[in-house]
């Protein structure tokens, strides 16, 4: 797949070029360890380190050219160096060109929001395939680029631009026609430019609440970065239609969110709306009756200019998944041209995402649910309905991410104390922070809980889960929040392998409950 460097940088604003540009490039990478002979290396500036420190490693691994910012002290004469104002933007543009602009050959659906992104992406992907449309996706949890579903090994929702365009190219080359992309606020930010050169046709926003202010600075900037998905929708749709891709550009907005009107205003294309909480919308869910297995509800929308209702069922625990399903229906309808009502019969077939309201059943007398909830708004979404349906105590195990938004920590503690009988604070990903000090910041939100009785600070997460199970009695519910699908816990000096489901099953087996099961 070699491309000439001169072609890759055509049209880019290059501040300085040293060395030959008429040379073939066999690959692109921002991690020196991934470089191979003939690669172009992007020396990205970073928070903890700088990519220029690894140029030597990249060259030893085979890199023949380097894109960088600032001034390089020295570089071998046979290495081409290109100085740019924004290395990440250049990486996005060059990666798209290297992989022959793969998003231009796909109907691309982007999903953003504070909560519900991964689930909604997975539901759209499933609905497309269930109705005969070949689709791929990538999300926080897993991906499918045409070779089957695979877990995402990184703690990163939207990967860097090199990986984004490689995955889209794999989808195109594997004969897929649709790509569903989980678009994080980081990925949509122009500071990272991870998605800057992806030609989105349909954008969906679930909600916008308090999260990632350590990166965006303000909530307003956080929301604005998410709206980047909507500002350029459909810019390549006419070219795609000429190439035989039918994908009507639309924005899909949850009317239940206070920012709904903001996204409609920011959208470059018409928007459709959905609601599960009584707001006026194109698609409405009503009469929702939820249980631990899923929800029964009515879907109301327009058919031949008449408003009708259809009964529906999803086997996804949590009433909030009704909302996610509505968004998925509208997005899939826009992408395929099929009427929304065509997707109702397929809803019972939808599978949940691993680590999202996932029940663990091994014969224990208490319920165990694993969920990725890690924000105040997600706590408010899942805890009240669980409180109303749980006869016994709710015992909740969670933490908070280190080197991330600190303001949310006491809020998490406050909400957990309002709805849970026992709170056990354990490591999530402390990163460079002191684990116990981090947990103390959460505990500051629930000072009325007596320590050693209703509040426990147990940094080691397996030990925290073991404590929760030891306290649980028949009829109780143990919630394991914050880790979900993730496969490691990140500390300052190490990253340890970790699997929440496997850990829970192992501890339950120690207690004599060995019949494995999950929903």
Coordinates of C-alpha atoms in Angstrom, one line a residue:
X1 CA 0.0 0.0 0.0
X2 CA 3.0 2.3 -0.4
X3 CA 2.2 5.9 -1.3
X4 CA 4.7 8.6 -2.2
X5 CA 5.3 11.1 0.6
X6 CA 4.8 14.0 -1.9
X7 CA 1.3 12.8 -2.6
X8 CA 0.5 12.4 1.1
X9 CA 1.4 16.0 2.0
X10 CA -0.1 17.6 -1.2
X11 CA -2.3 20.5 -0.1
X12 CA -1.0 20.6 3.5
X13 CA 0.5 23.7 5.0
X14 CA 4.1 22.5 5.6
X15 CA 6.2 25.1 7.4
X16 CA 9.6 23.5 6.5
X17 CA 10.7 20.4 4.6
X18 CA 14.2 18.9 4.9
X19 CA 15.1 16.0 2.7
X20 CA 13.4 14.2 -0.2
X21 CA 9.7 13.9 -0.5
X22 CA 9.7 11.8 -3.7
X23 CA 10.0 8.6 -1.7
X24 CA 7.5 5.8 -1.0
X25 CA 5.8 5.5 2.4
X26 CA 4.7 2.0 3.5
X27 CA 2.8 2.9 6.7
X28 CA 2.0 5.6 9.2
X29 CA 2.5 5.5 13.0
X30 CA 2.6 7.8 16.0
X31 CA 4.1 5.2 18.3
X32 CA 7.8 4.5 17.6
X33 CA 7.3 0.9 18.5
X34 CA 4.8 0.4 15.7
X35 CA 7.2 1.8 13.0
X36 CA 8.5 -0.5 10.3
X37 CA 10.7 0.0 7.3
X38 CA 9.4 2.8 5.1
X39 CA 7.1 4.3 7.7
X40 CA 6.2 7.9 8.3
X41 CA 6.4 8.8 12.0
X42 CA 4.3 11.5 13.7
X43 CA 6.2 13.0 16.7
X44 CA 3.1 14.1 18.6
X45 CA 3.4 16.5 21.5
X46 CA 2.0 15.1 24.7
X47 CA 1.1 15.8 28.3
X48 CA 3.6 13.4 30.0
X49 CA 6.2 13.1 27.2
X50 CA 7.0 14.4 23.7
X51 CA 7.1 12.3 20.5
X52 CA 10.4 14.0 19.4
X53 CA 12.1 12.0 22.2
X54 CA 11.3 8.8 20.3
X55 CA 12.4 9.8 16.8
X56 CA 15.6 7.9 17.2
X57 CA 13.6 4.7 18.1
X58 CA 11.3 5.2 15.2
X59 CA 14.2 5.6 12.8
X60 CA 15.9 2.4 14.2
X61 CA 12.6 0.6 13.6
X62 CA 12.6 1.7 9.9
X63 CA 10.9 5.2 9.7
X64 CA 12.2 7.2 6.8
X65 CA 10.3 10.4 7.4
X66 CA 9.1 12.4 10.5
X67 CA 6.3 15.0 10.9
X68 CA 6.9 17.3 13.9
X69 CA 6.2 20.6 15.5
X70 CA 8.9 23.0 16.7
X71 CA 12.6 22.7 16.0
X72 CA 14.5 19.4 15.9
X73 CA 18.0 19.5 17.3
X74 CA 19.3 16.9 14.8
X75 CA 18.2 14.2 12.5
X76 CA 20.1 11.9 10.1
X77 CA 20.6 13.3 6.6
X78 CA 18.7 10.4 4.9
X79 CA 15.5 11.1 7.0
X80 CA 12.9 13.5 5.6
X81 CA 11.5 15.9 8.2
X82 CA 8.4 18.0 7.8
X83 CA 7.6 20.7 10.3
X84 CA 4.0 21.6 10.7
X85 CA 2.0 23.9 13.0
X86 CA -0.3 21.1 14.2
X87 CA 1.0 17.6 14.1
X88 CA -2.3 16.0 15.0
X89 CA -4.2 17.7 12.3
X90 CA -1.5 16.7 9.8
X91 CA -1.7 13.1 11.0
X92 CA -5.4 13.1 10.5
X93 CA -5.2 14.5 7.0
X94 CA -2.2 12.3 6.0
X95 CA -3.8 9.1 7.5
X96 CA -7.0 9.6 5.5
X97 CA -5.0 10.1 2.3
X98 CA -2.7 7.1 3.0
X99 CA -5.8 4.8 3.3
X100 CA -7.4 6.4 0.3
X101 CA -10.1 8.4 2.1
X102 CA -12.0 5.3 3.3
X103 CA -14.9 7.2 4.9
X104 CA -15.8 8.5 1.4
X105 CA -16.7 4.9 0.5
X106 CA -18.9 4.2 3.5
X107 CA -22.1 5.5 5.0
X108 CA -20.7 6.8 8.3
X109 CA -22.9 7.1 11.4
X110 CA -21.3 8.9 14.4
X111 CA -22.6 8.6 17.9
X112 CA -21.6 11.0 20.6
X113 CA -22.9 11.9 24.1
X114 CA -21.9 11.6 27.7
X115 CA -23.7 8.3 28.3
X116 CA -25.1 5.6 26.1
X117 CA -22.6 5.9 23.2
X118 CA -21.3 2.4 23.2
X119 CA -24.7 0.8 23.6
X120 CA -26.3 3.0 20.9
X121 CA -23.4 2.2 18.5
X122 CA -23.8 -1.5 19.1
X123 CA -27.6 -1.4 18.6
X124 CA -27.3 0.5 15.3
X125 CA -24.7 -2.0 14.1
X126 CA -27.0 -4.9 15.1
X127 CA -30.1 -3.4 13.5
X128 CA -28.2 -2.8 10.2
X129 CA -27.0 -6.4 10.1
X130 CA -30.3 -7.9 11.2
X131 CA -32.0 -6.1 8.3
X132 CA -29.5 -7.2 5.7
X133 CA -27.1 -4.2 5.5
X134 CA -23.5 -5.1 6.0
X135 CA -22.1 -2.9 8.7
X136 CA -19.0 -2.5 10.9
X137 CA -18.3 -0.4 14.0
X138 CA -15.8 0.6 16.6
X139 CA -16.5 1.7 20.2
X140 CA -15.1 1.9 23.7
X141 CA -15.9 -1.8 24.1
X142 CA -15.2 -3.6 20.9
X143 CA -15.1 -3.4 17.1
X144 CA -16.0 -5.3 13.9
X145 CA -14.3 -4.2 10.7
X146 CA -15.6 -7.1 8.7
X147 CA -13.8 -10.0 10.4
X148 CA -16.0 -10.5 13.5
X149 CA -16.4 -8.7 16.8
X150 CA -13.2 -8.1 18.8
X151 CA -12.7 -6.5 22.2
X152 CA -11.1 -3.0 22.4
X153 CA -7.9 -3.5 24.4
X154 CA -7.4 0.3 25.0
X155 CA -9.0 2.6 27.6
X156 CA -9.8 5.0 24.7
X157 CA -13.2 5.5 23.1
X158 CA -12.0 7.1 19.8
X159 CA -8.5 5.9 18.8
X160 CA -5.9 8.2 17.1
X161 CA -6.4 9.1 13.5
X162 CA -4.0 6.5 12.1
X163 CA -6.2 3.7 13.7
X164 CA -9.5 5.4 12.8
X165 CA -8.7 5.4 9.0
X166 CA -7.1 2.0 9.1
X167 CA -10.3 0.5 10.6
X168 CA -12.5 2.4 8.1
X169 CA -10.3 1.1 5.3
X170 CA -10.6 -2.4 6.6
X171 CA -14.4 -2.1 6.5
X172 CA -14.3 -0.8 3.0
X173 CA -11.9 -3.5 1.8
X174 CA -14.0 -6.2 3.5
X175 CA -17.1 -5.1 1.5
X176 CA -19.0 -3.4 4.2
X177 CA -21.2 -0.4 3.3
X178 CA -21.9 1.1 6.7
X179 CA -19.6 2.2 9.5
X180 CA -20.9 3.1 13.0
X181 CA -18.4 5.2 15.0
X182 CA -18.4 6.0 18.6
X183 CA -17.3 9.7 18.6
X184 CA -16.0 10.9 21.9
X185 CA -15.6 14.5 22.8
X186 CA -11.8 14.0 22.8
X187 CA -12.0 12.5 19.3
X188 CA -14.2 15.3 18.0
X189 CA -12.1 18.1 19.6
X190 CA -9.9 19.9 17.1
X191 CA -7.1 19.6 19.6
X192 CA -6.8 15.9 18.9
X193 CA -8.3 15.9 15.3
X194 CA -8.8 12.2 15.6
X195 CA -12.1 12.4 13.6
X196 CA -11.3 15.6 11.7
X197 CA -11.1 13.9 8.3
X198 CA -14.0 11.4 8.7
X199 CA -16.9 12.2 6.3
X200 CA -19.9 11.6 8.6
X201 CA -23.4 11.4 7.1
X202 CA -25.5 10.8 10.2
X203 CA -24.8 12.2 13.7
X204 CA -26.5 11.1 16.9
X205 CA -26.2 12.7 20.3
X206 CA -27.6 10.9 23.4
X207 CA -27.1 13.6 26.1
X208 CA -24.5 16.0 27.4
X209 CA -23.8 16.1 31.2
X210 CA -20.8 16.8 33.5
X211 CA -17.7 15.0 32.2
X212 CA -14.1 15.5 30.9
X213 CA -13.7 19.1 32.1
X214 CA -10.1 18.3 32.8
X215 CA -9.6 18.2 29.0
X216 CA -12.2 20.6 27.7
X217 CA -11.9 23.2 30.4
X218 CA -15.6 24.2 30.5
X219 CA -18.9 22.5 30.1
X220 CA -19.7 24.8 27.2
X221 CA -16.5 23.8 25.4
X222 CA -17.2 20.2 26.1
X223 CA -20.7 20.5 24.4
X224 CA -19.3 22.6 21.5
X225 CA -16.6 19.9 20.8
X226 CA -19.4 17.3 20.7
X227 CA -21.3 19.5 18.3
X228 CA -18.4 19.3 15.8
X229 CA -20.0 16.0 14.7
X230 CA -23.1 17.9 13.6
X231 CA -21.5 21.0 12.0
X232 CA -20.1 19.1 9.0
X233 CA -22.7 16.3 8.5
X234 CA -23.4 15.4 4.9
X235 CA -20.6 17.4 3.3
X236 CA -19.7 14.4 1.2
X237 CA -23.1 12.8 0.9
X238 CA -23.7 13.9 -2.7
X239 CA -20.5 12.4 -3.9
X240 CA -21.3 9.2 -2.0
X241 CA -24.8 9.1 -3.7
X242 CA -23.1 9.4 -7.1
X243 CA -20.9 6.4 -6.1
X244 CA -24.0 4.4 -5.3
X245 CA -24.1 4.9 -1.5
X246 CA -27.6 5.9 -0.4
X247 CA -27.4 7.5 3.0
X248 CA -29.6 10.5 3.7
X249 CA -27.8 13.0 6.0
X250 CA -29.5 13.6 9.3
X251 CA -28.9 14.7 12.8
X252 CA -30.5 12.5 15.5
X253 CA -31.1 14.3 18.8
X254 CA -32.6 13.1 22.1
X255 CA -35.3 15.6 23.0
X256 CA -35.1 14.6 26.6
X257 CA -31.7 16.3 27.0
X258 CA -31.6 20.1 27.8
X259 CA -29.1 20.6 25.0
X260 CA -31.3 19.2 22.3
X261 CA -32.1 22.5 20.7
X262 CA -28.4 23.5 20.7
X263 CA -27.5 20.5 18.6
X264 CA -30.4 21.1 16.2
X265 CA -29.2 24.6 15.8
X266 CA -25.6 23.5 15.2
X267 CA -26.5 20.8 12.7
X268 CA -25.7 21.3 9.0
X269 CA -28.6 19.0 8.0
X270 CA -32.2 18.3 9.1
X271 CA -32.7 16.7 12.5
X272 CA -35.0 14.0 13.9
X273 CA -35.7 13.7 17.6
X274 CA -36.7 10.9 20.0
X275 CA -37.9 10.9 23.6
X276 CA -38.7 8.4 26.4
X277 CA -39.6 11.0 29.0
X278 CA -42.7 12.7 27.5
X279 CA -41.2 15.4 25.3
X280 CA -42.5 16.1 21.9
X281 CA -40.5 14.2 19.3
X282 CA -40.5 12.3 16.0
X283 CA -40.3 9.0 17.9
X284 CA -41.7 8.6 21.4
X285 CA -41.6 5.7 23.9
X286 CA -44.5 5.5 26.4
X287 CA -45.9 3.1 28.9
X288 CA -42.5 1.7 29.8
X289 CA -42.5 -1.2 32.1
X290 CA -39.1 -2.5 33.1
X291 CA -37.8 -5.6 34.8
X292 CA -34.3 -7.0 35.4
X293 CA -34.5 -8.6 32.0
X294 CA -35.6 -5.6 29.9
X295 CA -38.5 -3.4 29.1
X296 CA -41.9 -3.5 27.4
X297 CA -43.1 -0.2 25.9
X298 CA -45.1 1.5 23.1
X299 CA -43.4 3.3 20.3
X300 CA -45.3 6.3 18.8
X301 CA -44.4 7.9 15.5
X302 CA -45.8 8.9 12.1
X303 CA -46.9 6.4 9.4
X304 CA -48.4 7.9 6.3
X305 CA -49.0 11.2 8.0
X306 CA -50.8 9.5 10.9
X307 CA -49.5 9.0 14.4
X308 CA -49.6 5.4 15.4
X309 CA -48.4 3.3 18.3
X310 CA -46.7 -0.1 18.2
X311 CA -45.9 -2.4 21.1
X312 CA -42.2 -3.2 21.5
X313 CA -39.8 -5.2 23.7
X314 CA -36.1 -5.0 24.3
X315 CA -34.2 -7.6 26.4
X316 CA -31.7 -5.0 27.7
X317 CA -31.9 -4.2 31.4
X318 CA -32.4 -0.6 32.3
X319 CA -35.2 1.8 31.2
X320 CA -32.6 4.1 29.8
X321 CA -32.0 1.5 27.1
X322 CA -35.4 2.2 25.7
X323 CA -34.1 5.7 24.9
X324 CA -31.0 4.2 23.3
X325 CA -33.1 1.9 21.2
X326 CA -35.2 4.8 19.9
X327 CA -32.1 6.7 18.8
X328 CA -30.7 3.6 17.1
X329 CA -34.0 3.1 15.2
X330 CA -34.0 6.6 13.9
X331 CA -30.3 6.5 12.9
X332 CA -30.7 3.1 11.1
X333 CA -33.9 4.4 9.4
X334 CA -32.0 7.4 8.1
X335 CA -29.1 5.3 6.9
X336 CA -31.1 2.7 5.1
X337 CA -34.2 4.5 4.0
X338 CA -36.4 2.0 5.7
X339 CA -39.3 3.3 7.8
X340 CA -38.8 3.3 11.5
X341 CA -41.6 0.7 12.0
X342 CA -39.6 -1.9 10.1
X343 CA -37.2 -2.2 13.0
X344 CA -39.6 -2.8 15.8
X345 CA -39.8 -6.6 15.2
X346 CA -36.0 -6.8 15.5
X347 CA -35.7 -5.1 18.9
X348 CA -36.1 -8.4 21.0
X349 CA -33.1 -9.8 19.1
X350 CA -30.7 -7.1 20.2
X351 CA -27.9 -8.1 22.5
X352 CA -26.5 -6.0 25.3
X353 CA -23.0 -4.6 25.3
X354 CA -20.6 -6.4 27.7
X355 CA -20.2 -4.6 30.9
X356 CA -23.4 -2.6 30.5
X357 CA -26.1 -3.6 33.0
X358 CA -24.7 -7.1 32.9
X359 CA -26.2 -9.5 35.4
X360 CA -24.0 -12.2 36.9
X361 CA -25.9 -15.3 37.9
X362 CA -24.1 -18.2 39.6
X363 CA -26.8 -19.3 42.0
X364 CA -26.0 -16.7 44.7
X365 CA -29.0 -15.5 46.7
X366 CA -28.3 -11.8 45.9
X367 CA -28.2 -10.0 42.5
X368 CA -25.0 -8.8 41.0
X369 CA -24.9 -6.2 38.1
X370 CA -21.8 -4.9 36.3
X371 CA -22.1 -1.5 34.6
X372 CA -19.8 1.1 33.2
X373 CA -21.6 4.0 34.9
X374 CA -18.8 6.4 36.0
X375 CA -20.4 9.9 35.9
X376 CA -22.9 11.7 38.2
X377 CA -25.5 11.7 35.4
X378 CA -25.1 8.0 34.8
X379 CA -25.5 7.3 38.5
X380 CA -28.7 9.3 38.5
X381 CA -29.9 7.3 35.5
X382 CA -29.4 3.8 36.8
X383 CA -29.7 4.1 40.6
X384 CA -33.3 5.4 41.1
X385 CA -35.0 2.7 39.2
X386 CA -32.9 0.0 40.8
X387 CA -33.7 1.5 44.2
X388 CA -37.4 1.3 43.4
X389 CA -37.2 -2.4 42.4
X390 CA -34.8 -3.7 45.0
X391 CA -36.4 -5.1 48.2
X392 CA -33.1 -5.5 50.1
X393 CA -30.0 -3.4 50.4
X394 CA -28.1 -2.0 47.5
X395 CA -24.3 -2.3 48.0
X396 CA -22.4 -0.3 45.5
X397 CA -18.7 -0.7 44.6
X398 CA -17.1 2.1 42.5
X399 CA -14.2 4.6 42.2
X400 CA -13.2 7.4 39.8
X401 CA -10.6 7.9 37.2
X402 CA -7.3 9.5 38.2
X403 CA -6.1 12.6 36.3
X404 CA -9.6 13.2 35.1
X405 CA -12.4 15.6 36.2
X406 CA -12.1 15.9 40.0
X407 CA -15.3 18.0 40.4
X408 CA -17.4 14.9 39.7
X409 CA -16.0 12.8 42.6
X410 CA -17.9 14.2 45.5
X411 CA -21.0 14.3 43.3
X412 CA -20.6 10.6 42.7
X413 CA -20.4 10.0 46.5
X414 CA -23.4 12.1 47.2
X415 CA -25.6 10.3 44.6
X416 CA -24.5 6.9 45.7
X417 CA -25.3 7.7 49.3
X418 CA -28.8 8.9 48.4
X419 CA -29.7 5.6 46.8
X420 CA -27.4 2.9 48.2
X421 CA -27.3 1.4 51.7
X422 CA -23.6 0.5 51.6
X423 CA -20.9 2.3 49.6
X424 CA -17.5 0.6 49.0
X425 CA -15.0 2.9 47.3
X426 CA -12.3 1.0 45.3
X427 CA -9.8 1.7 42.5
X428 CA -11.0 2.4 39.0
X429 CA -7.9 3.8 37.3
X430 CA -6.0 5.9 39.8
X431 CA -3.3 6.6 37.2
X432 CA -0.7 9.1 38.6
X433 CA -2.8 10.0 41.7
X434 CA -2.6 8.5 45.2
X435 CA -5.4 5.9 45.2
X436 CA -6.6 6.5 48.8
X437 CA -6.5 10.3 48.5
X438 CA -8.6 10.0 45.3
X439 CA -11.2 7.8 47.2
X440 CA -11.3 10.4 50.0
X441 CA -12.4 13.0 47.5
X442 CA -15.4 10.8 46.6
X443 CA -16.1 10.1 50.3
X444 CA -16.3 13.9 50.9
X445 CA -19.6 13.8 49.1
X446 CA -21.2 11.4 51.6
X447 CA -19.9 12.5 55.1
X448 CA -23.0 11.2 56.9
X449 CA -22.2 7.6 56.1
X450 CA -20.5 5.9 59.1
X451 CA -17.2 4.5 58.1
X452 CA -16.8 0.8 58.7
X453 CA -20.6 0.4 58.7
X454 CA -22.0 2.0 55.5
X455 CA -18.9 3.4 54.0
X456 CA -15.7 1.5 53.2
X457 CA -12.5 2.7 51.5
X458 CA -10.8 -0.3 50.0
X459 CA -8.4 0.6 47.2
X460 CA -7.7 -2.9 46.0
X461 CA -10.8 -3.6 43.8
X462 CA -11.0 -7.4 44.1
X463 CA -10.8 -6.9 47.9
X464 CA -13.6 -4.3 47.7
X465 CA -15.8 -6.7 45.7
X466 CA -15.1 -9.5 48.1
X467 CA -16.2 -7.3 50.9
X468 CA -19.4 -6.4 49.1
X469 CA -20.3 -10.0 48.5
X470 CA -19.6 -10.9 52.1
X471 CA -22.1 -8.2 53.2
X472 CA -24.8 -9.2 50.8
X473 CA -27.8 -11.1 51.9
X474 CA -30.8 -12.7 50.1
X475 CA -32.7 -10.1 48.2
X476 CA -29.8 -7.6 48.1
X477 CA -28.3 -6.1 45.0
X478 CA -24.5 -5.6 44.5
X479 CA -23.6 -3.0 41.9
X480 CA -20.1 -3.0 40.4
X481 CA -19.7 0.3 38.6
X482 CA -17.1 2.1 36.6
X483 CA -15.0 -0.7 35.1
X484 CA -17.5 -2.5 32.9
X485 CA -15.8 -4.1 29.9
X486 CA -12.3 -2.7 30.7
X487 CA -9.4 -5.2 30.9
X488 CA -6.9 -3.4 33.2
X489 CA -6.4 -1.0 36.1
X490 CA -3.9 1.8 35.5
X491 CA -1.6 2.9 38.3
X492 CA 1.2 5.4 38.3
X493 CA 3.9 2.8 38.0
X494 CA 2.1 -0.2 36.5
X495 CA -0.9 -1.4 34.6
X496 CA -2.4 -4.6 35.9
X497 CA -4.7 -7.0 34.0
X498 CA -8.2 -6.8 35.3
X499 CA -11.6 -8.2 34.3
X500 CA -14.6 -7.2 36.4
X501 CA -16.7 -10.2 35.2
X502 CA -14.0 -12.7 35.8
X503 CA -13.2 -11.2 39.2
X504 CA -16.8 -11.4 40.3
X505 CA -17.2 -15.0 39.1
X506 CA -14.0 -16.0 40.8
X507 CA -15.0 -14.5 44.2
X508 CA -18.5 -16.0 43.9
X509 CA -16.9 -19.4 43.2
X510 CA -14.8 -19.0 46.4
X511 CA -18.1 -18.6 48.2
X512 CA -19.4 -21.8 46.7
X513 CA -21.5 -20.3 43.9
X514 CA -20.1 -21.9 40.7
X515 CA -23.0 -22.0 38.2
X516 CA -21.9 -19.5 35.7
X517 CA -24.4 -17.3 33.9
X518 CA -24.9 -13.7 32.7
X519 CA -27.5 -11.7 30.9

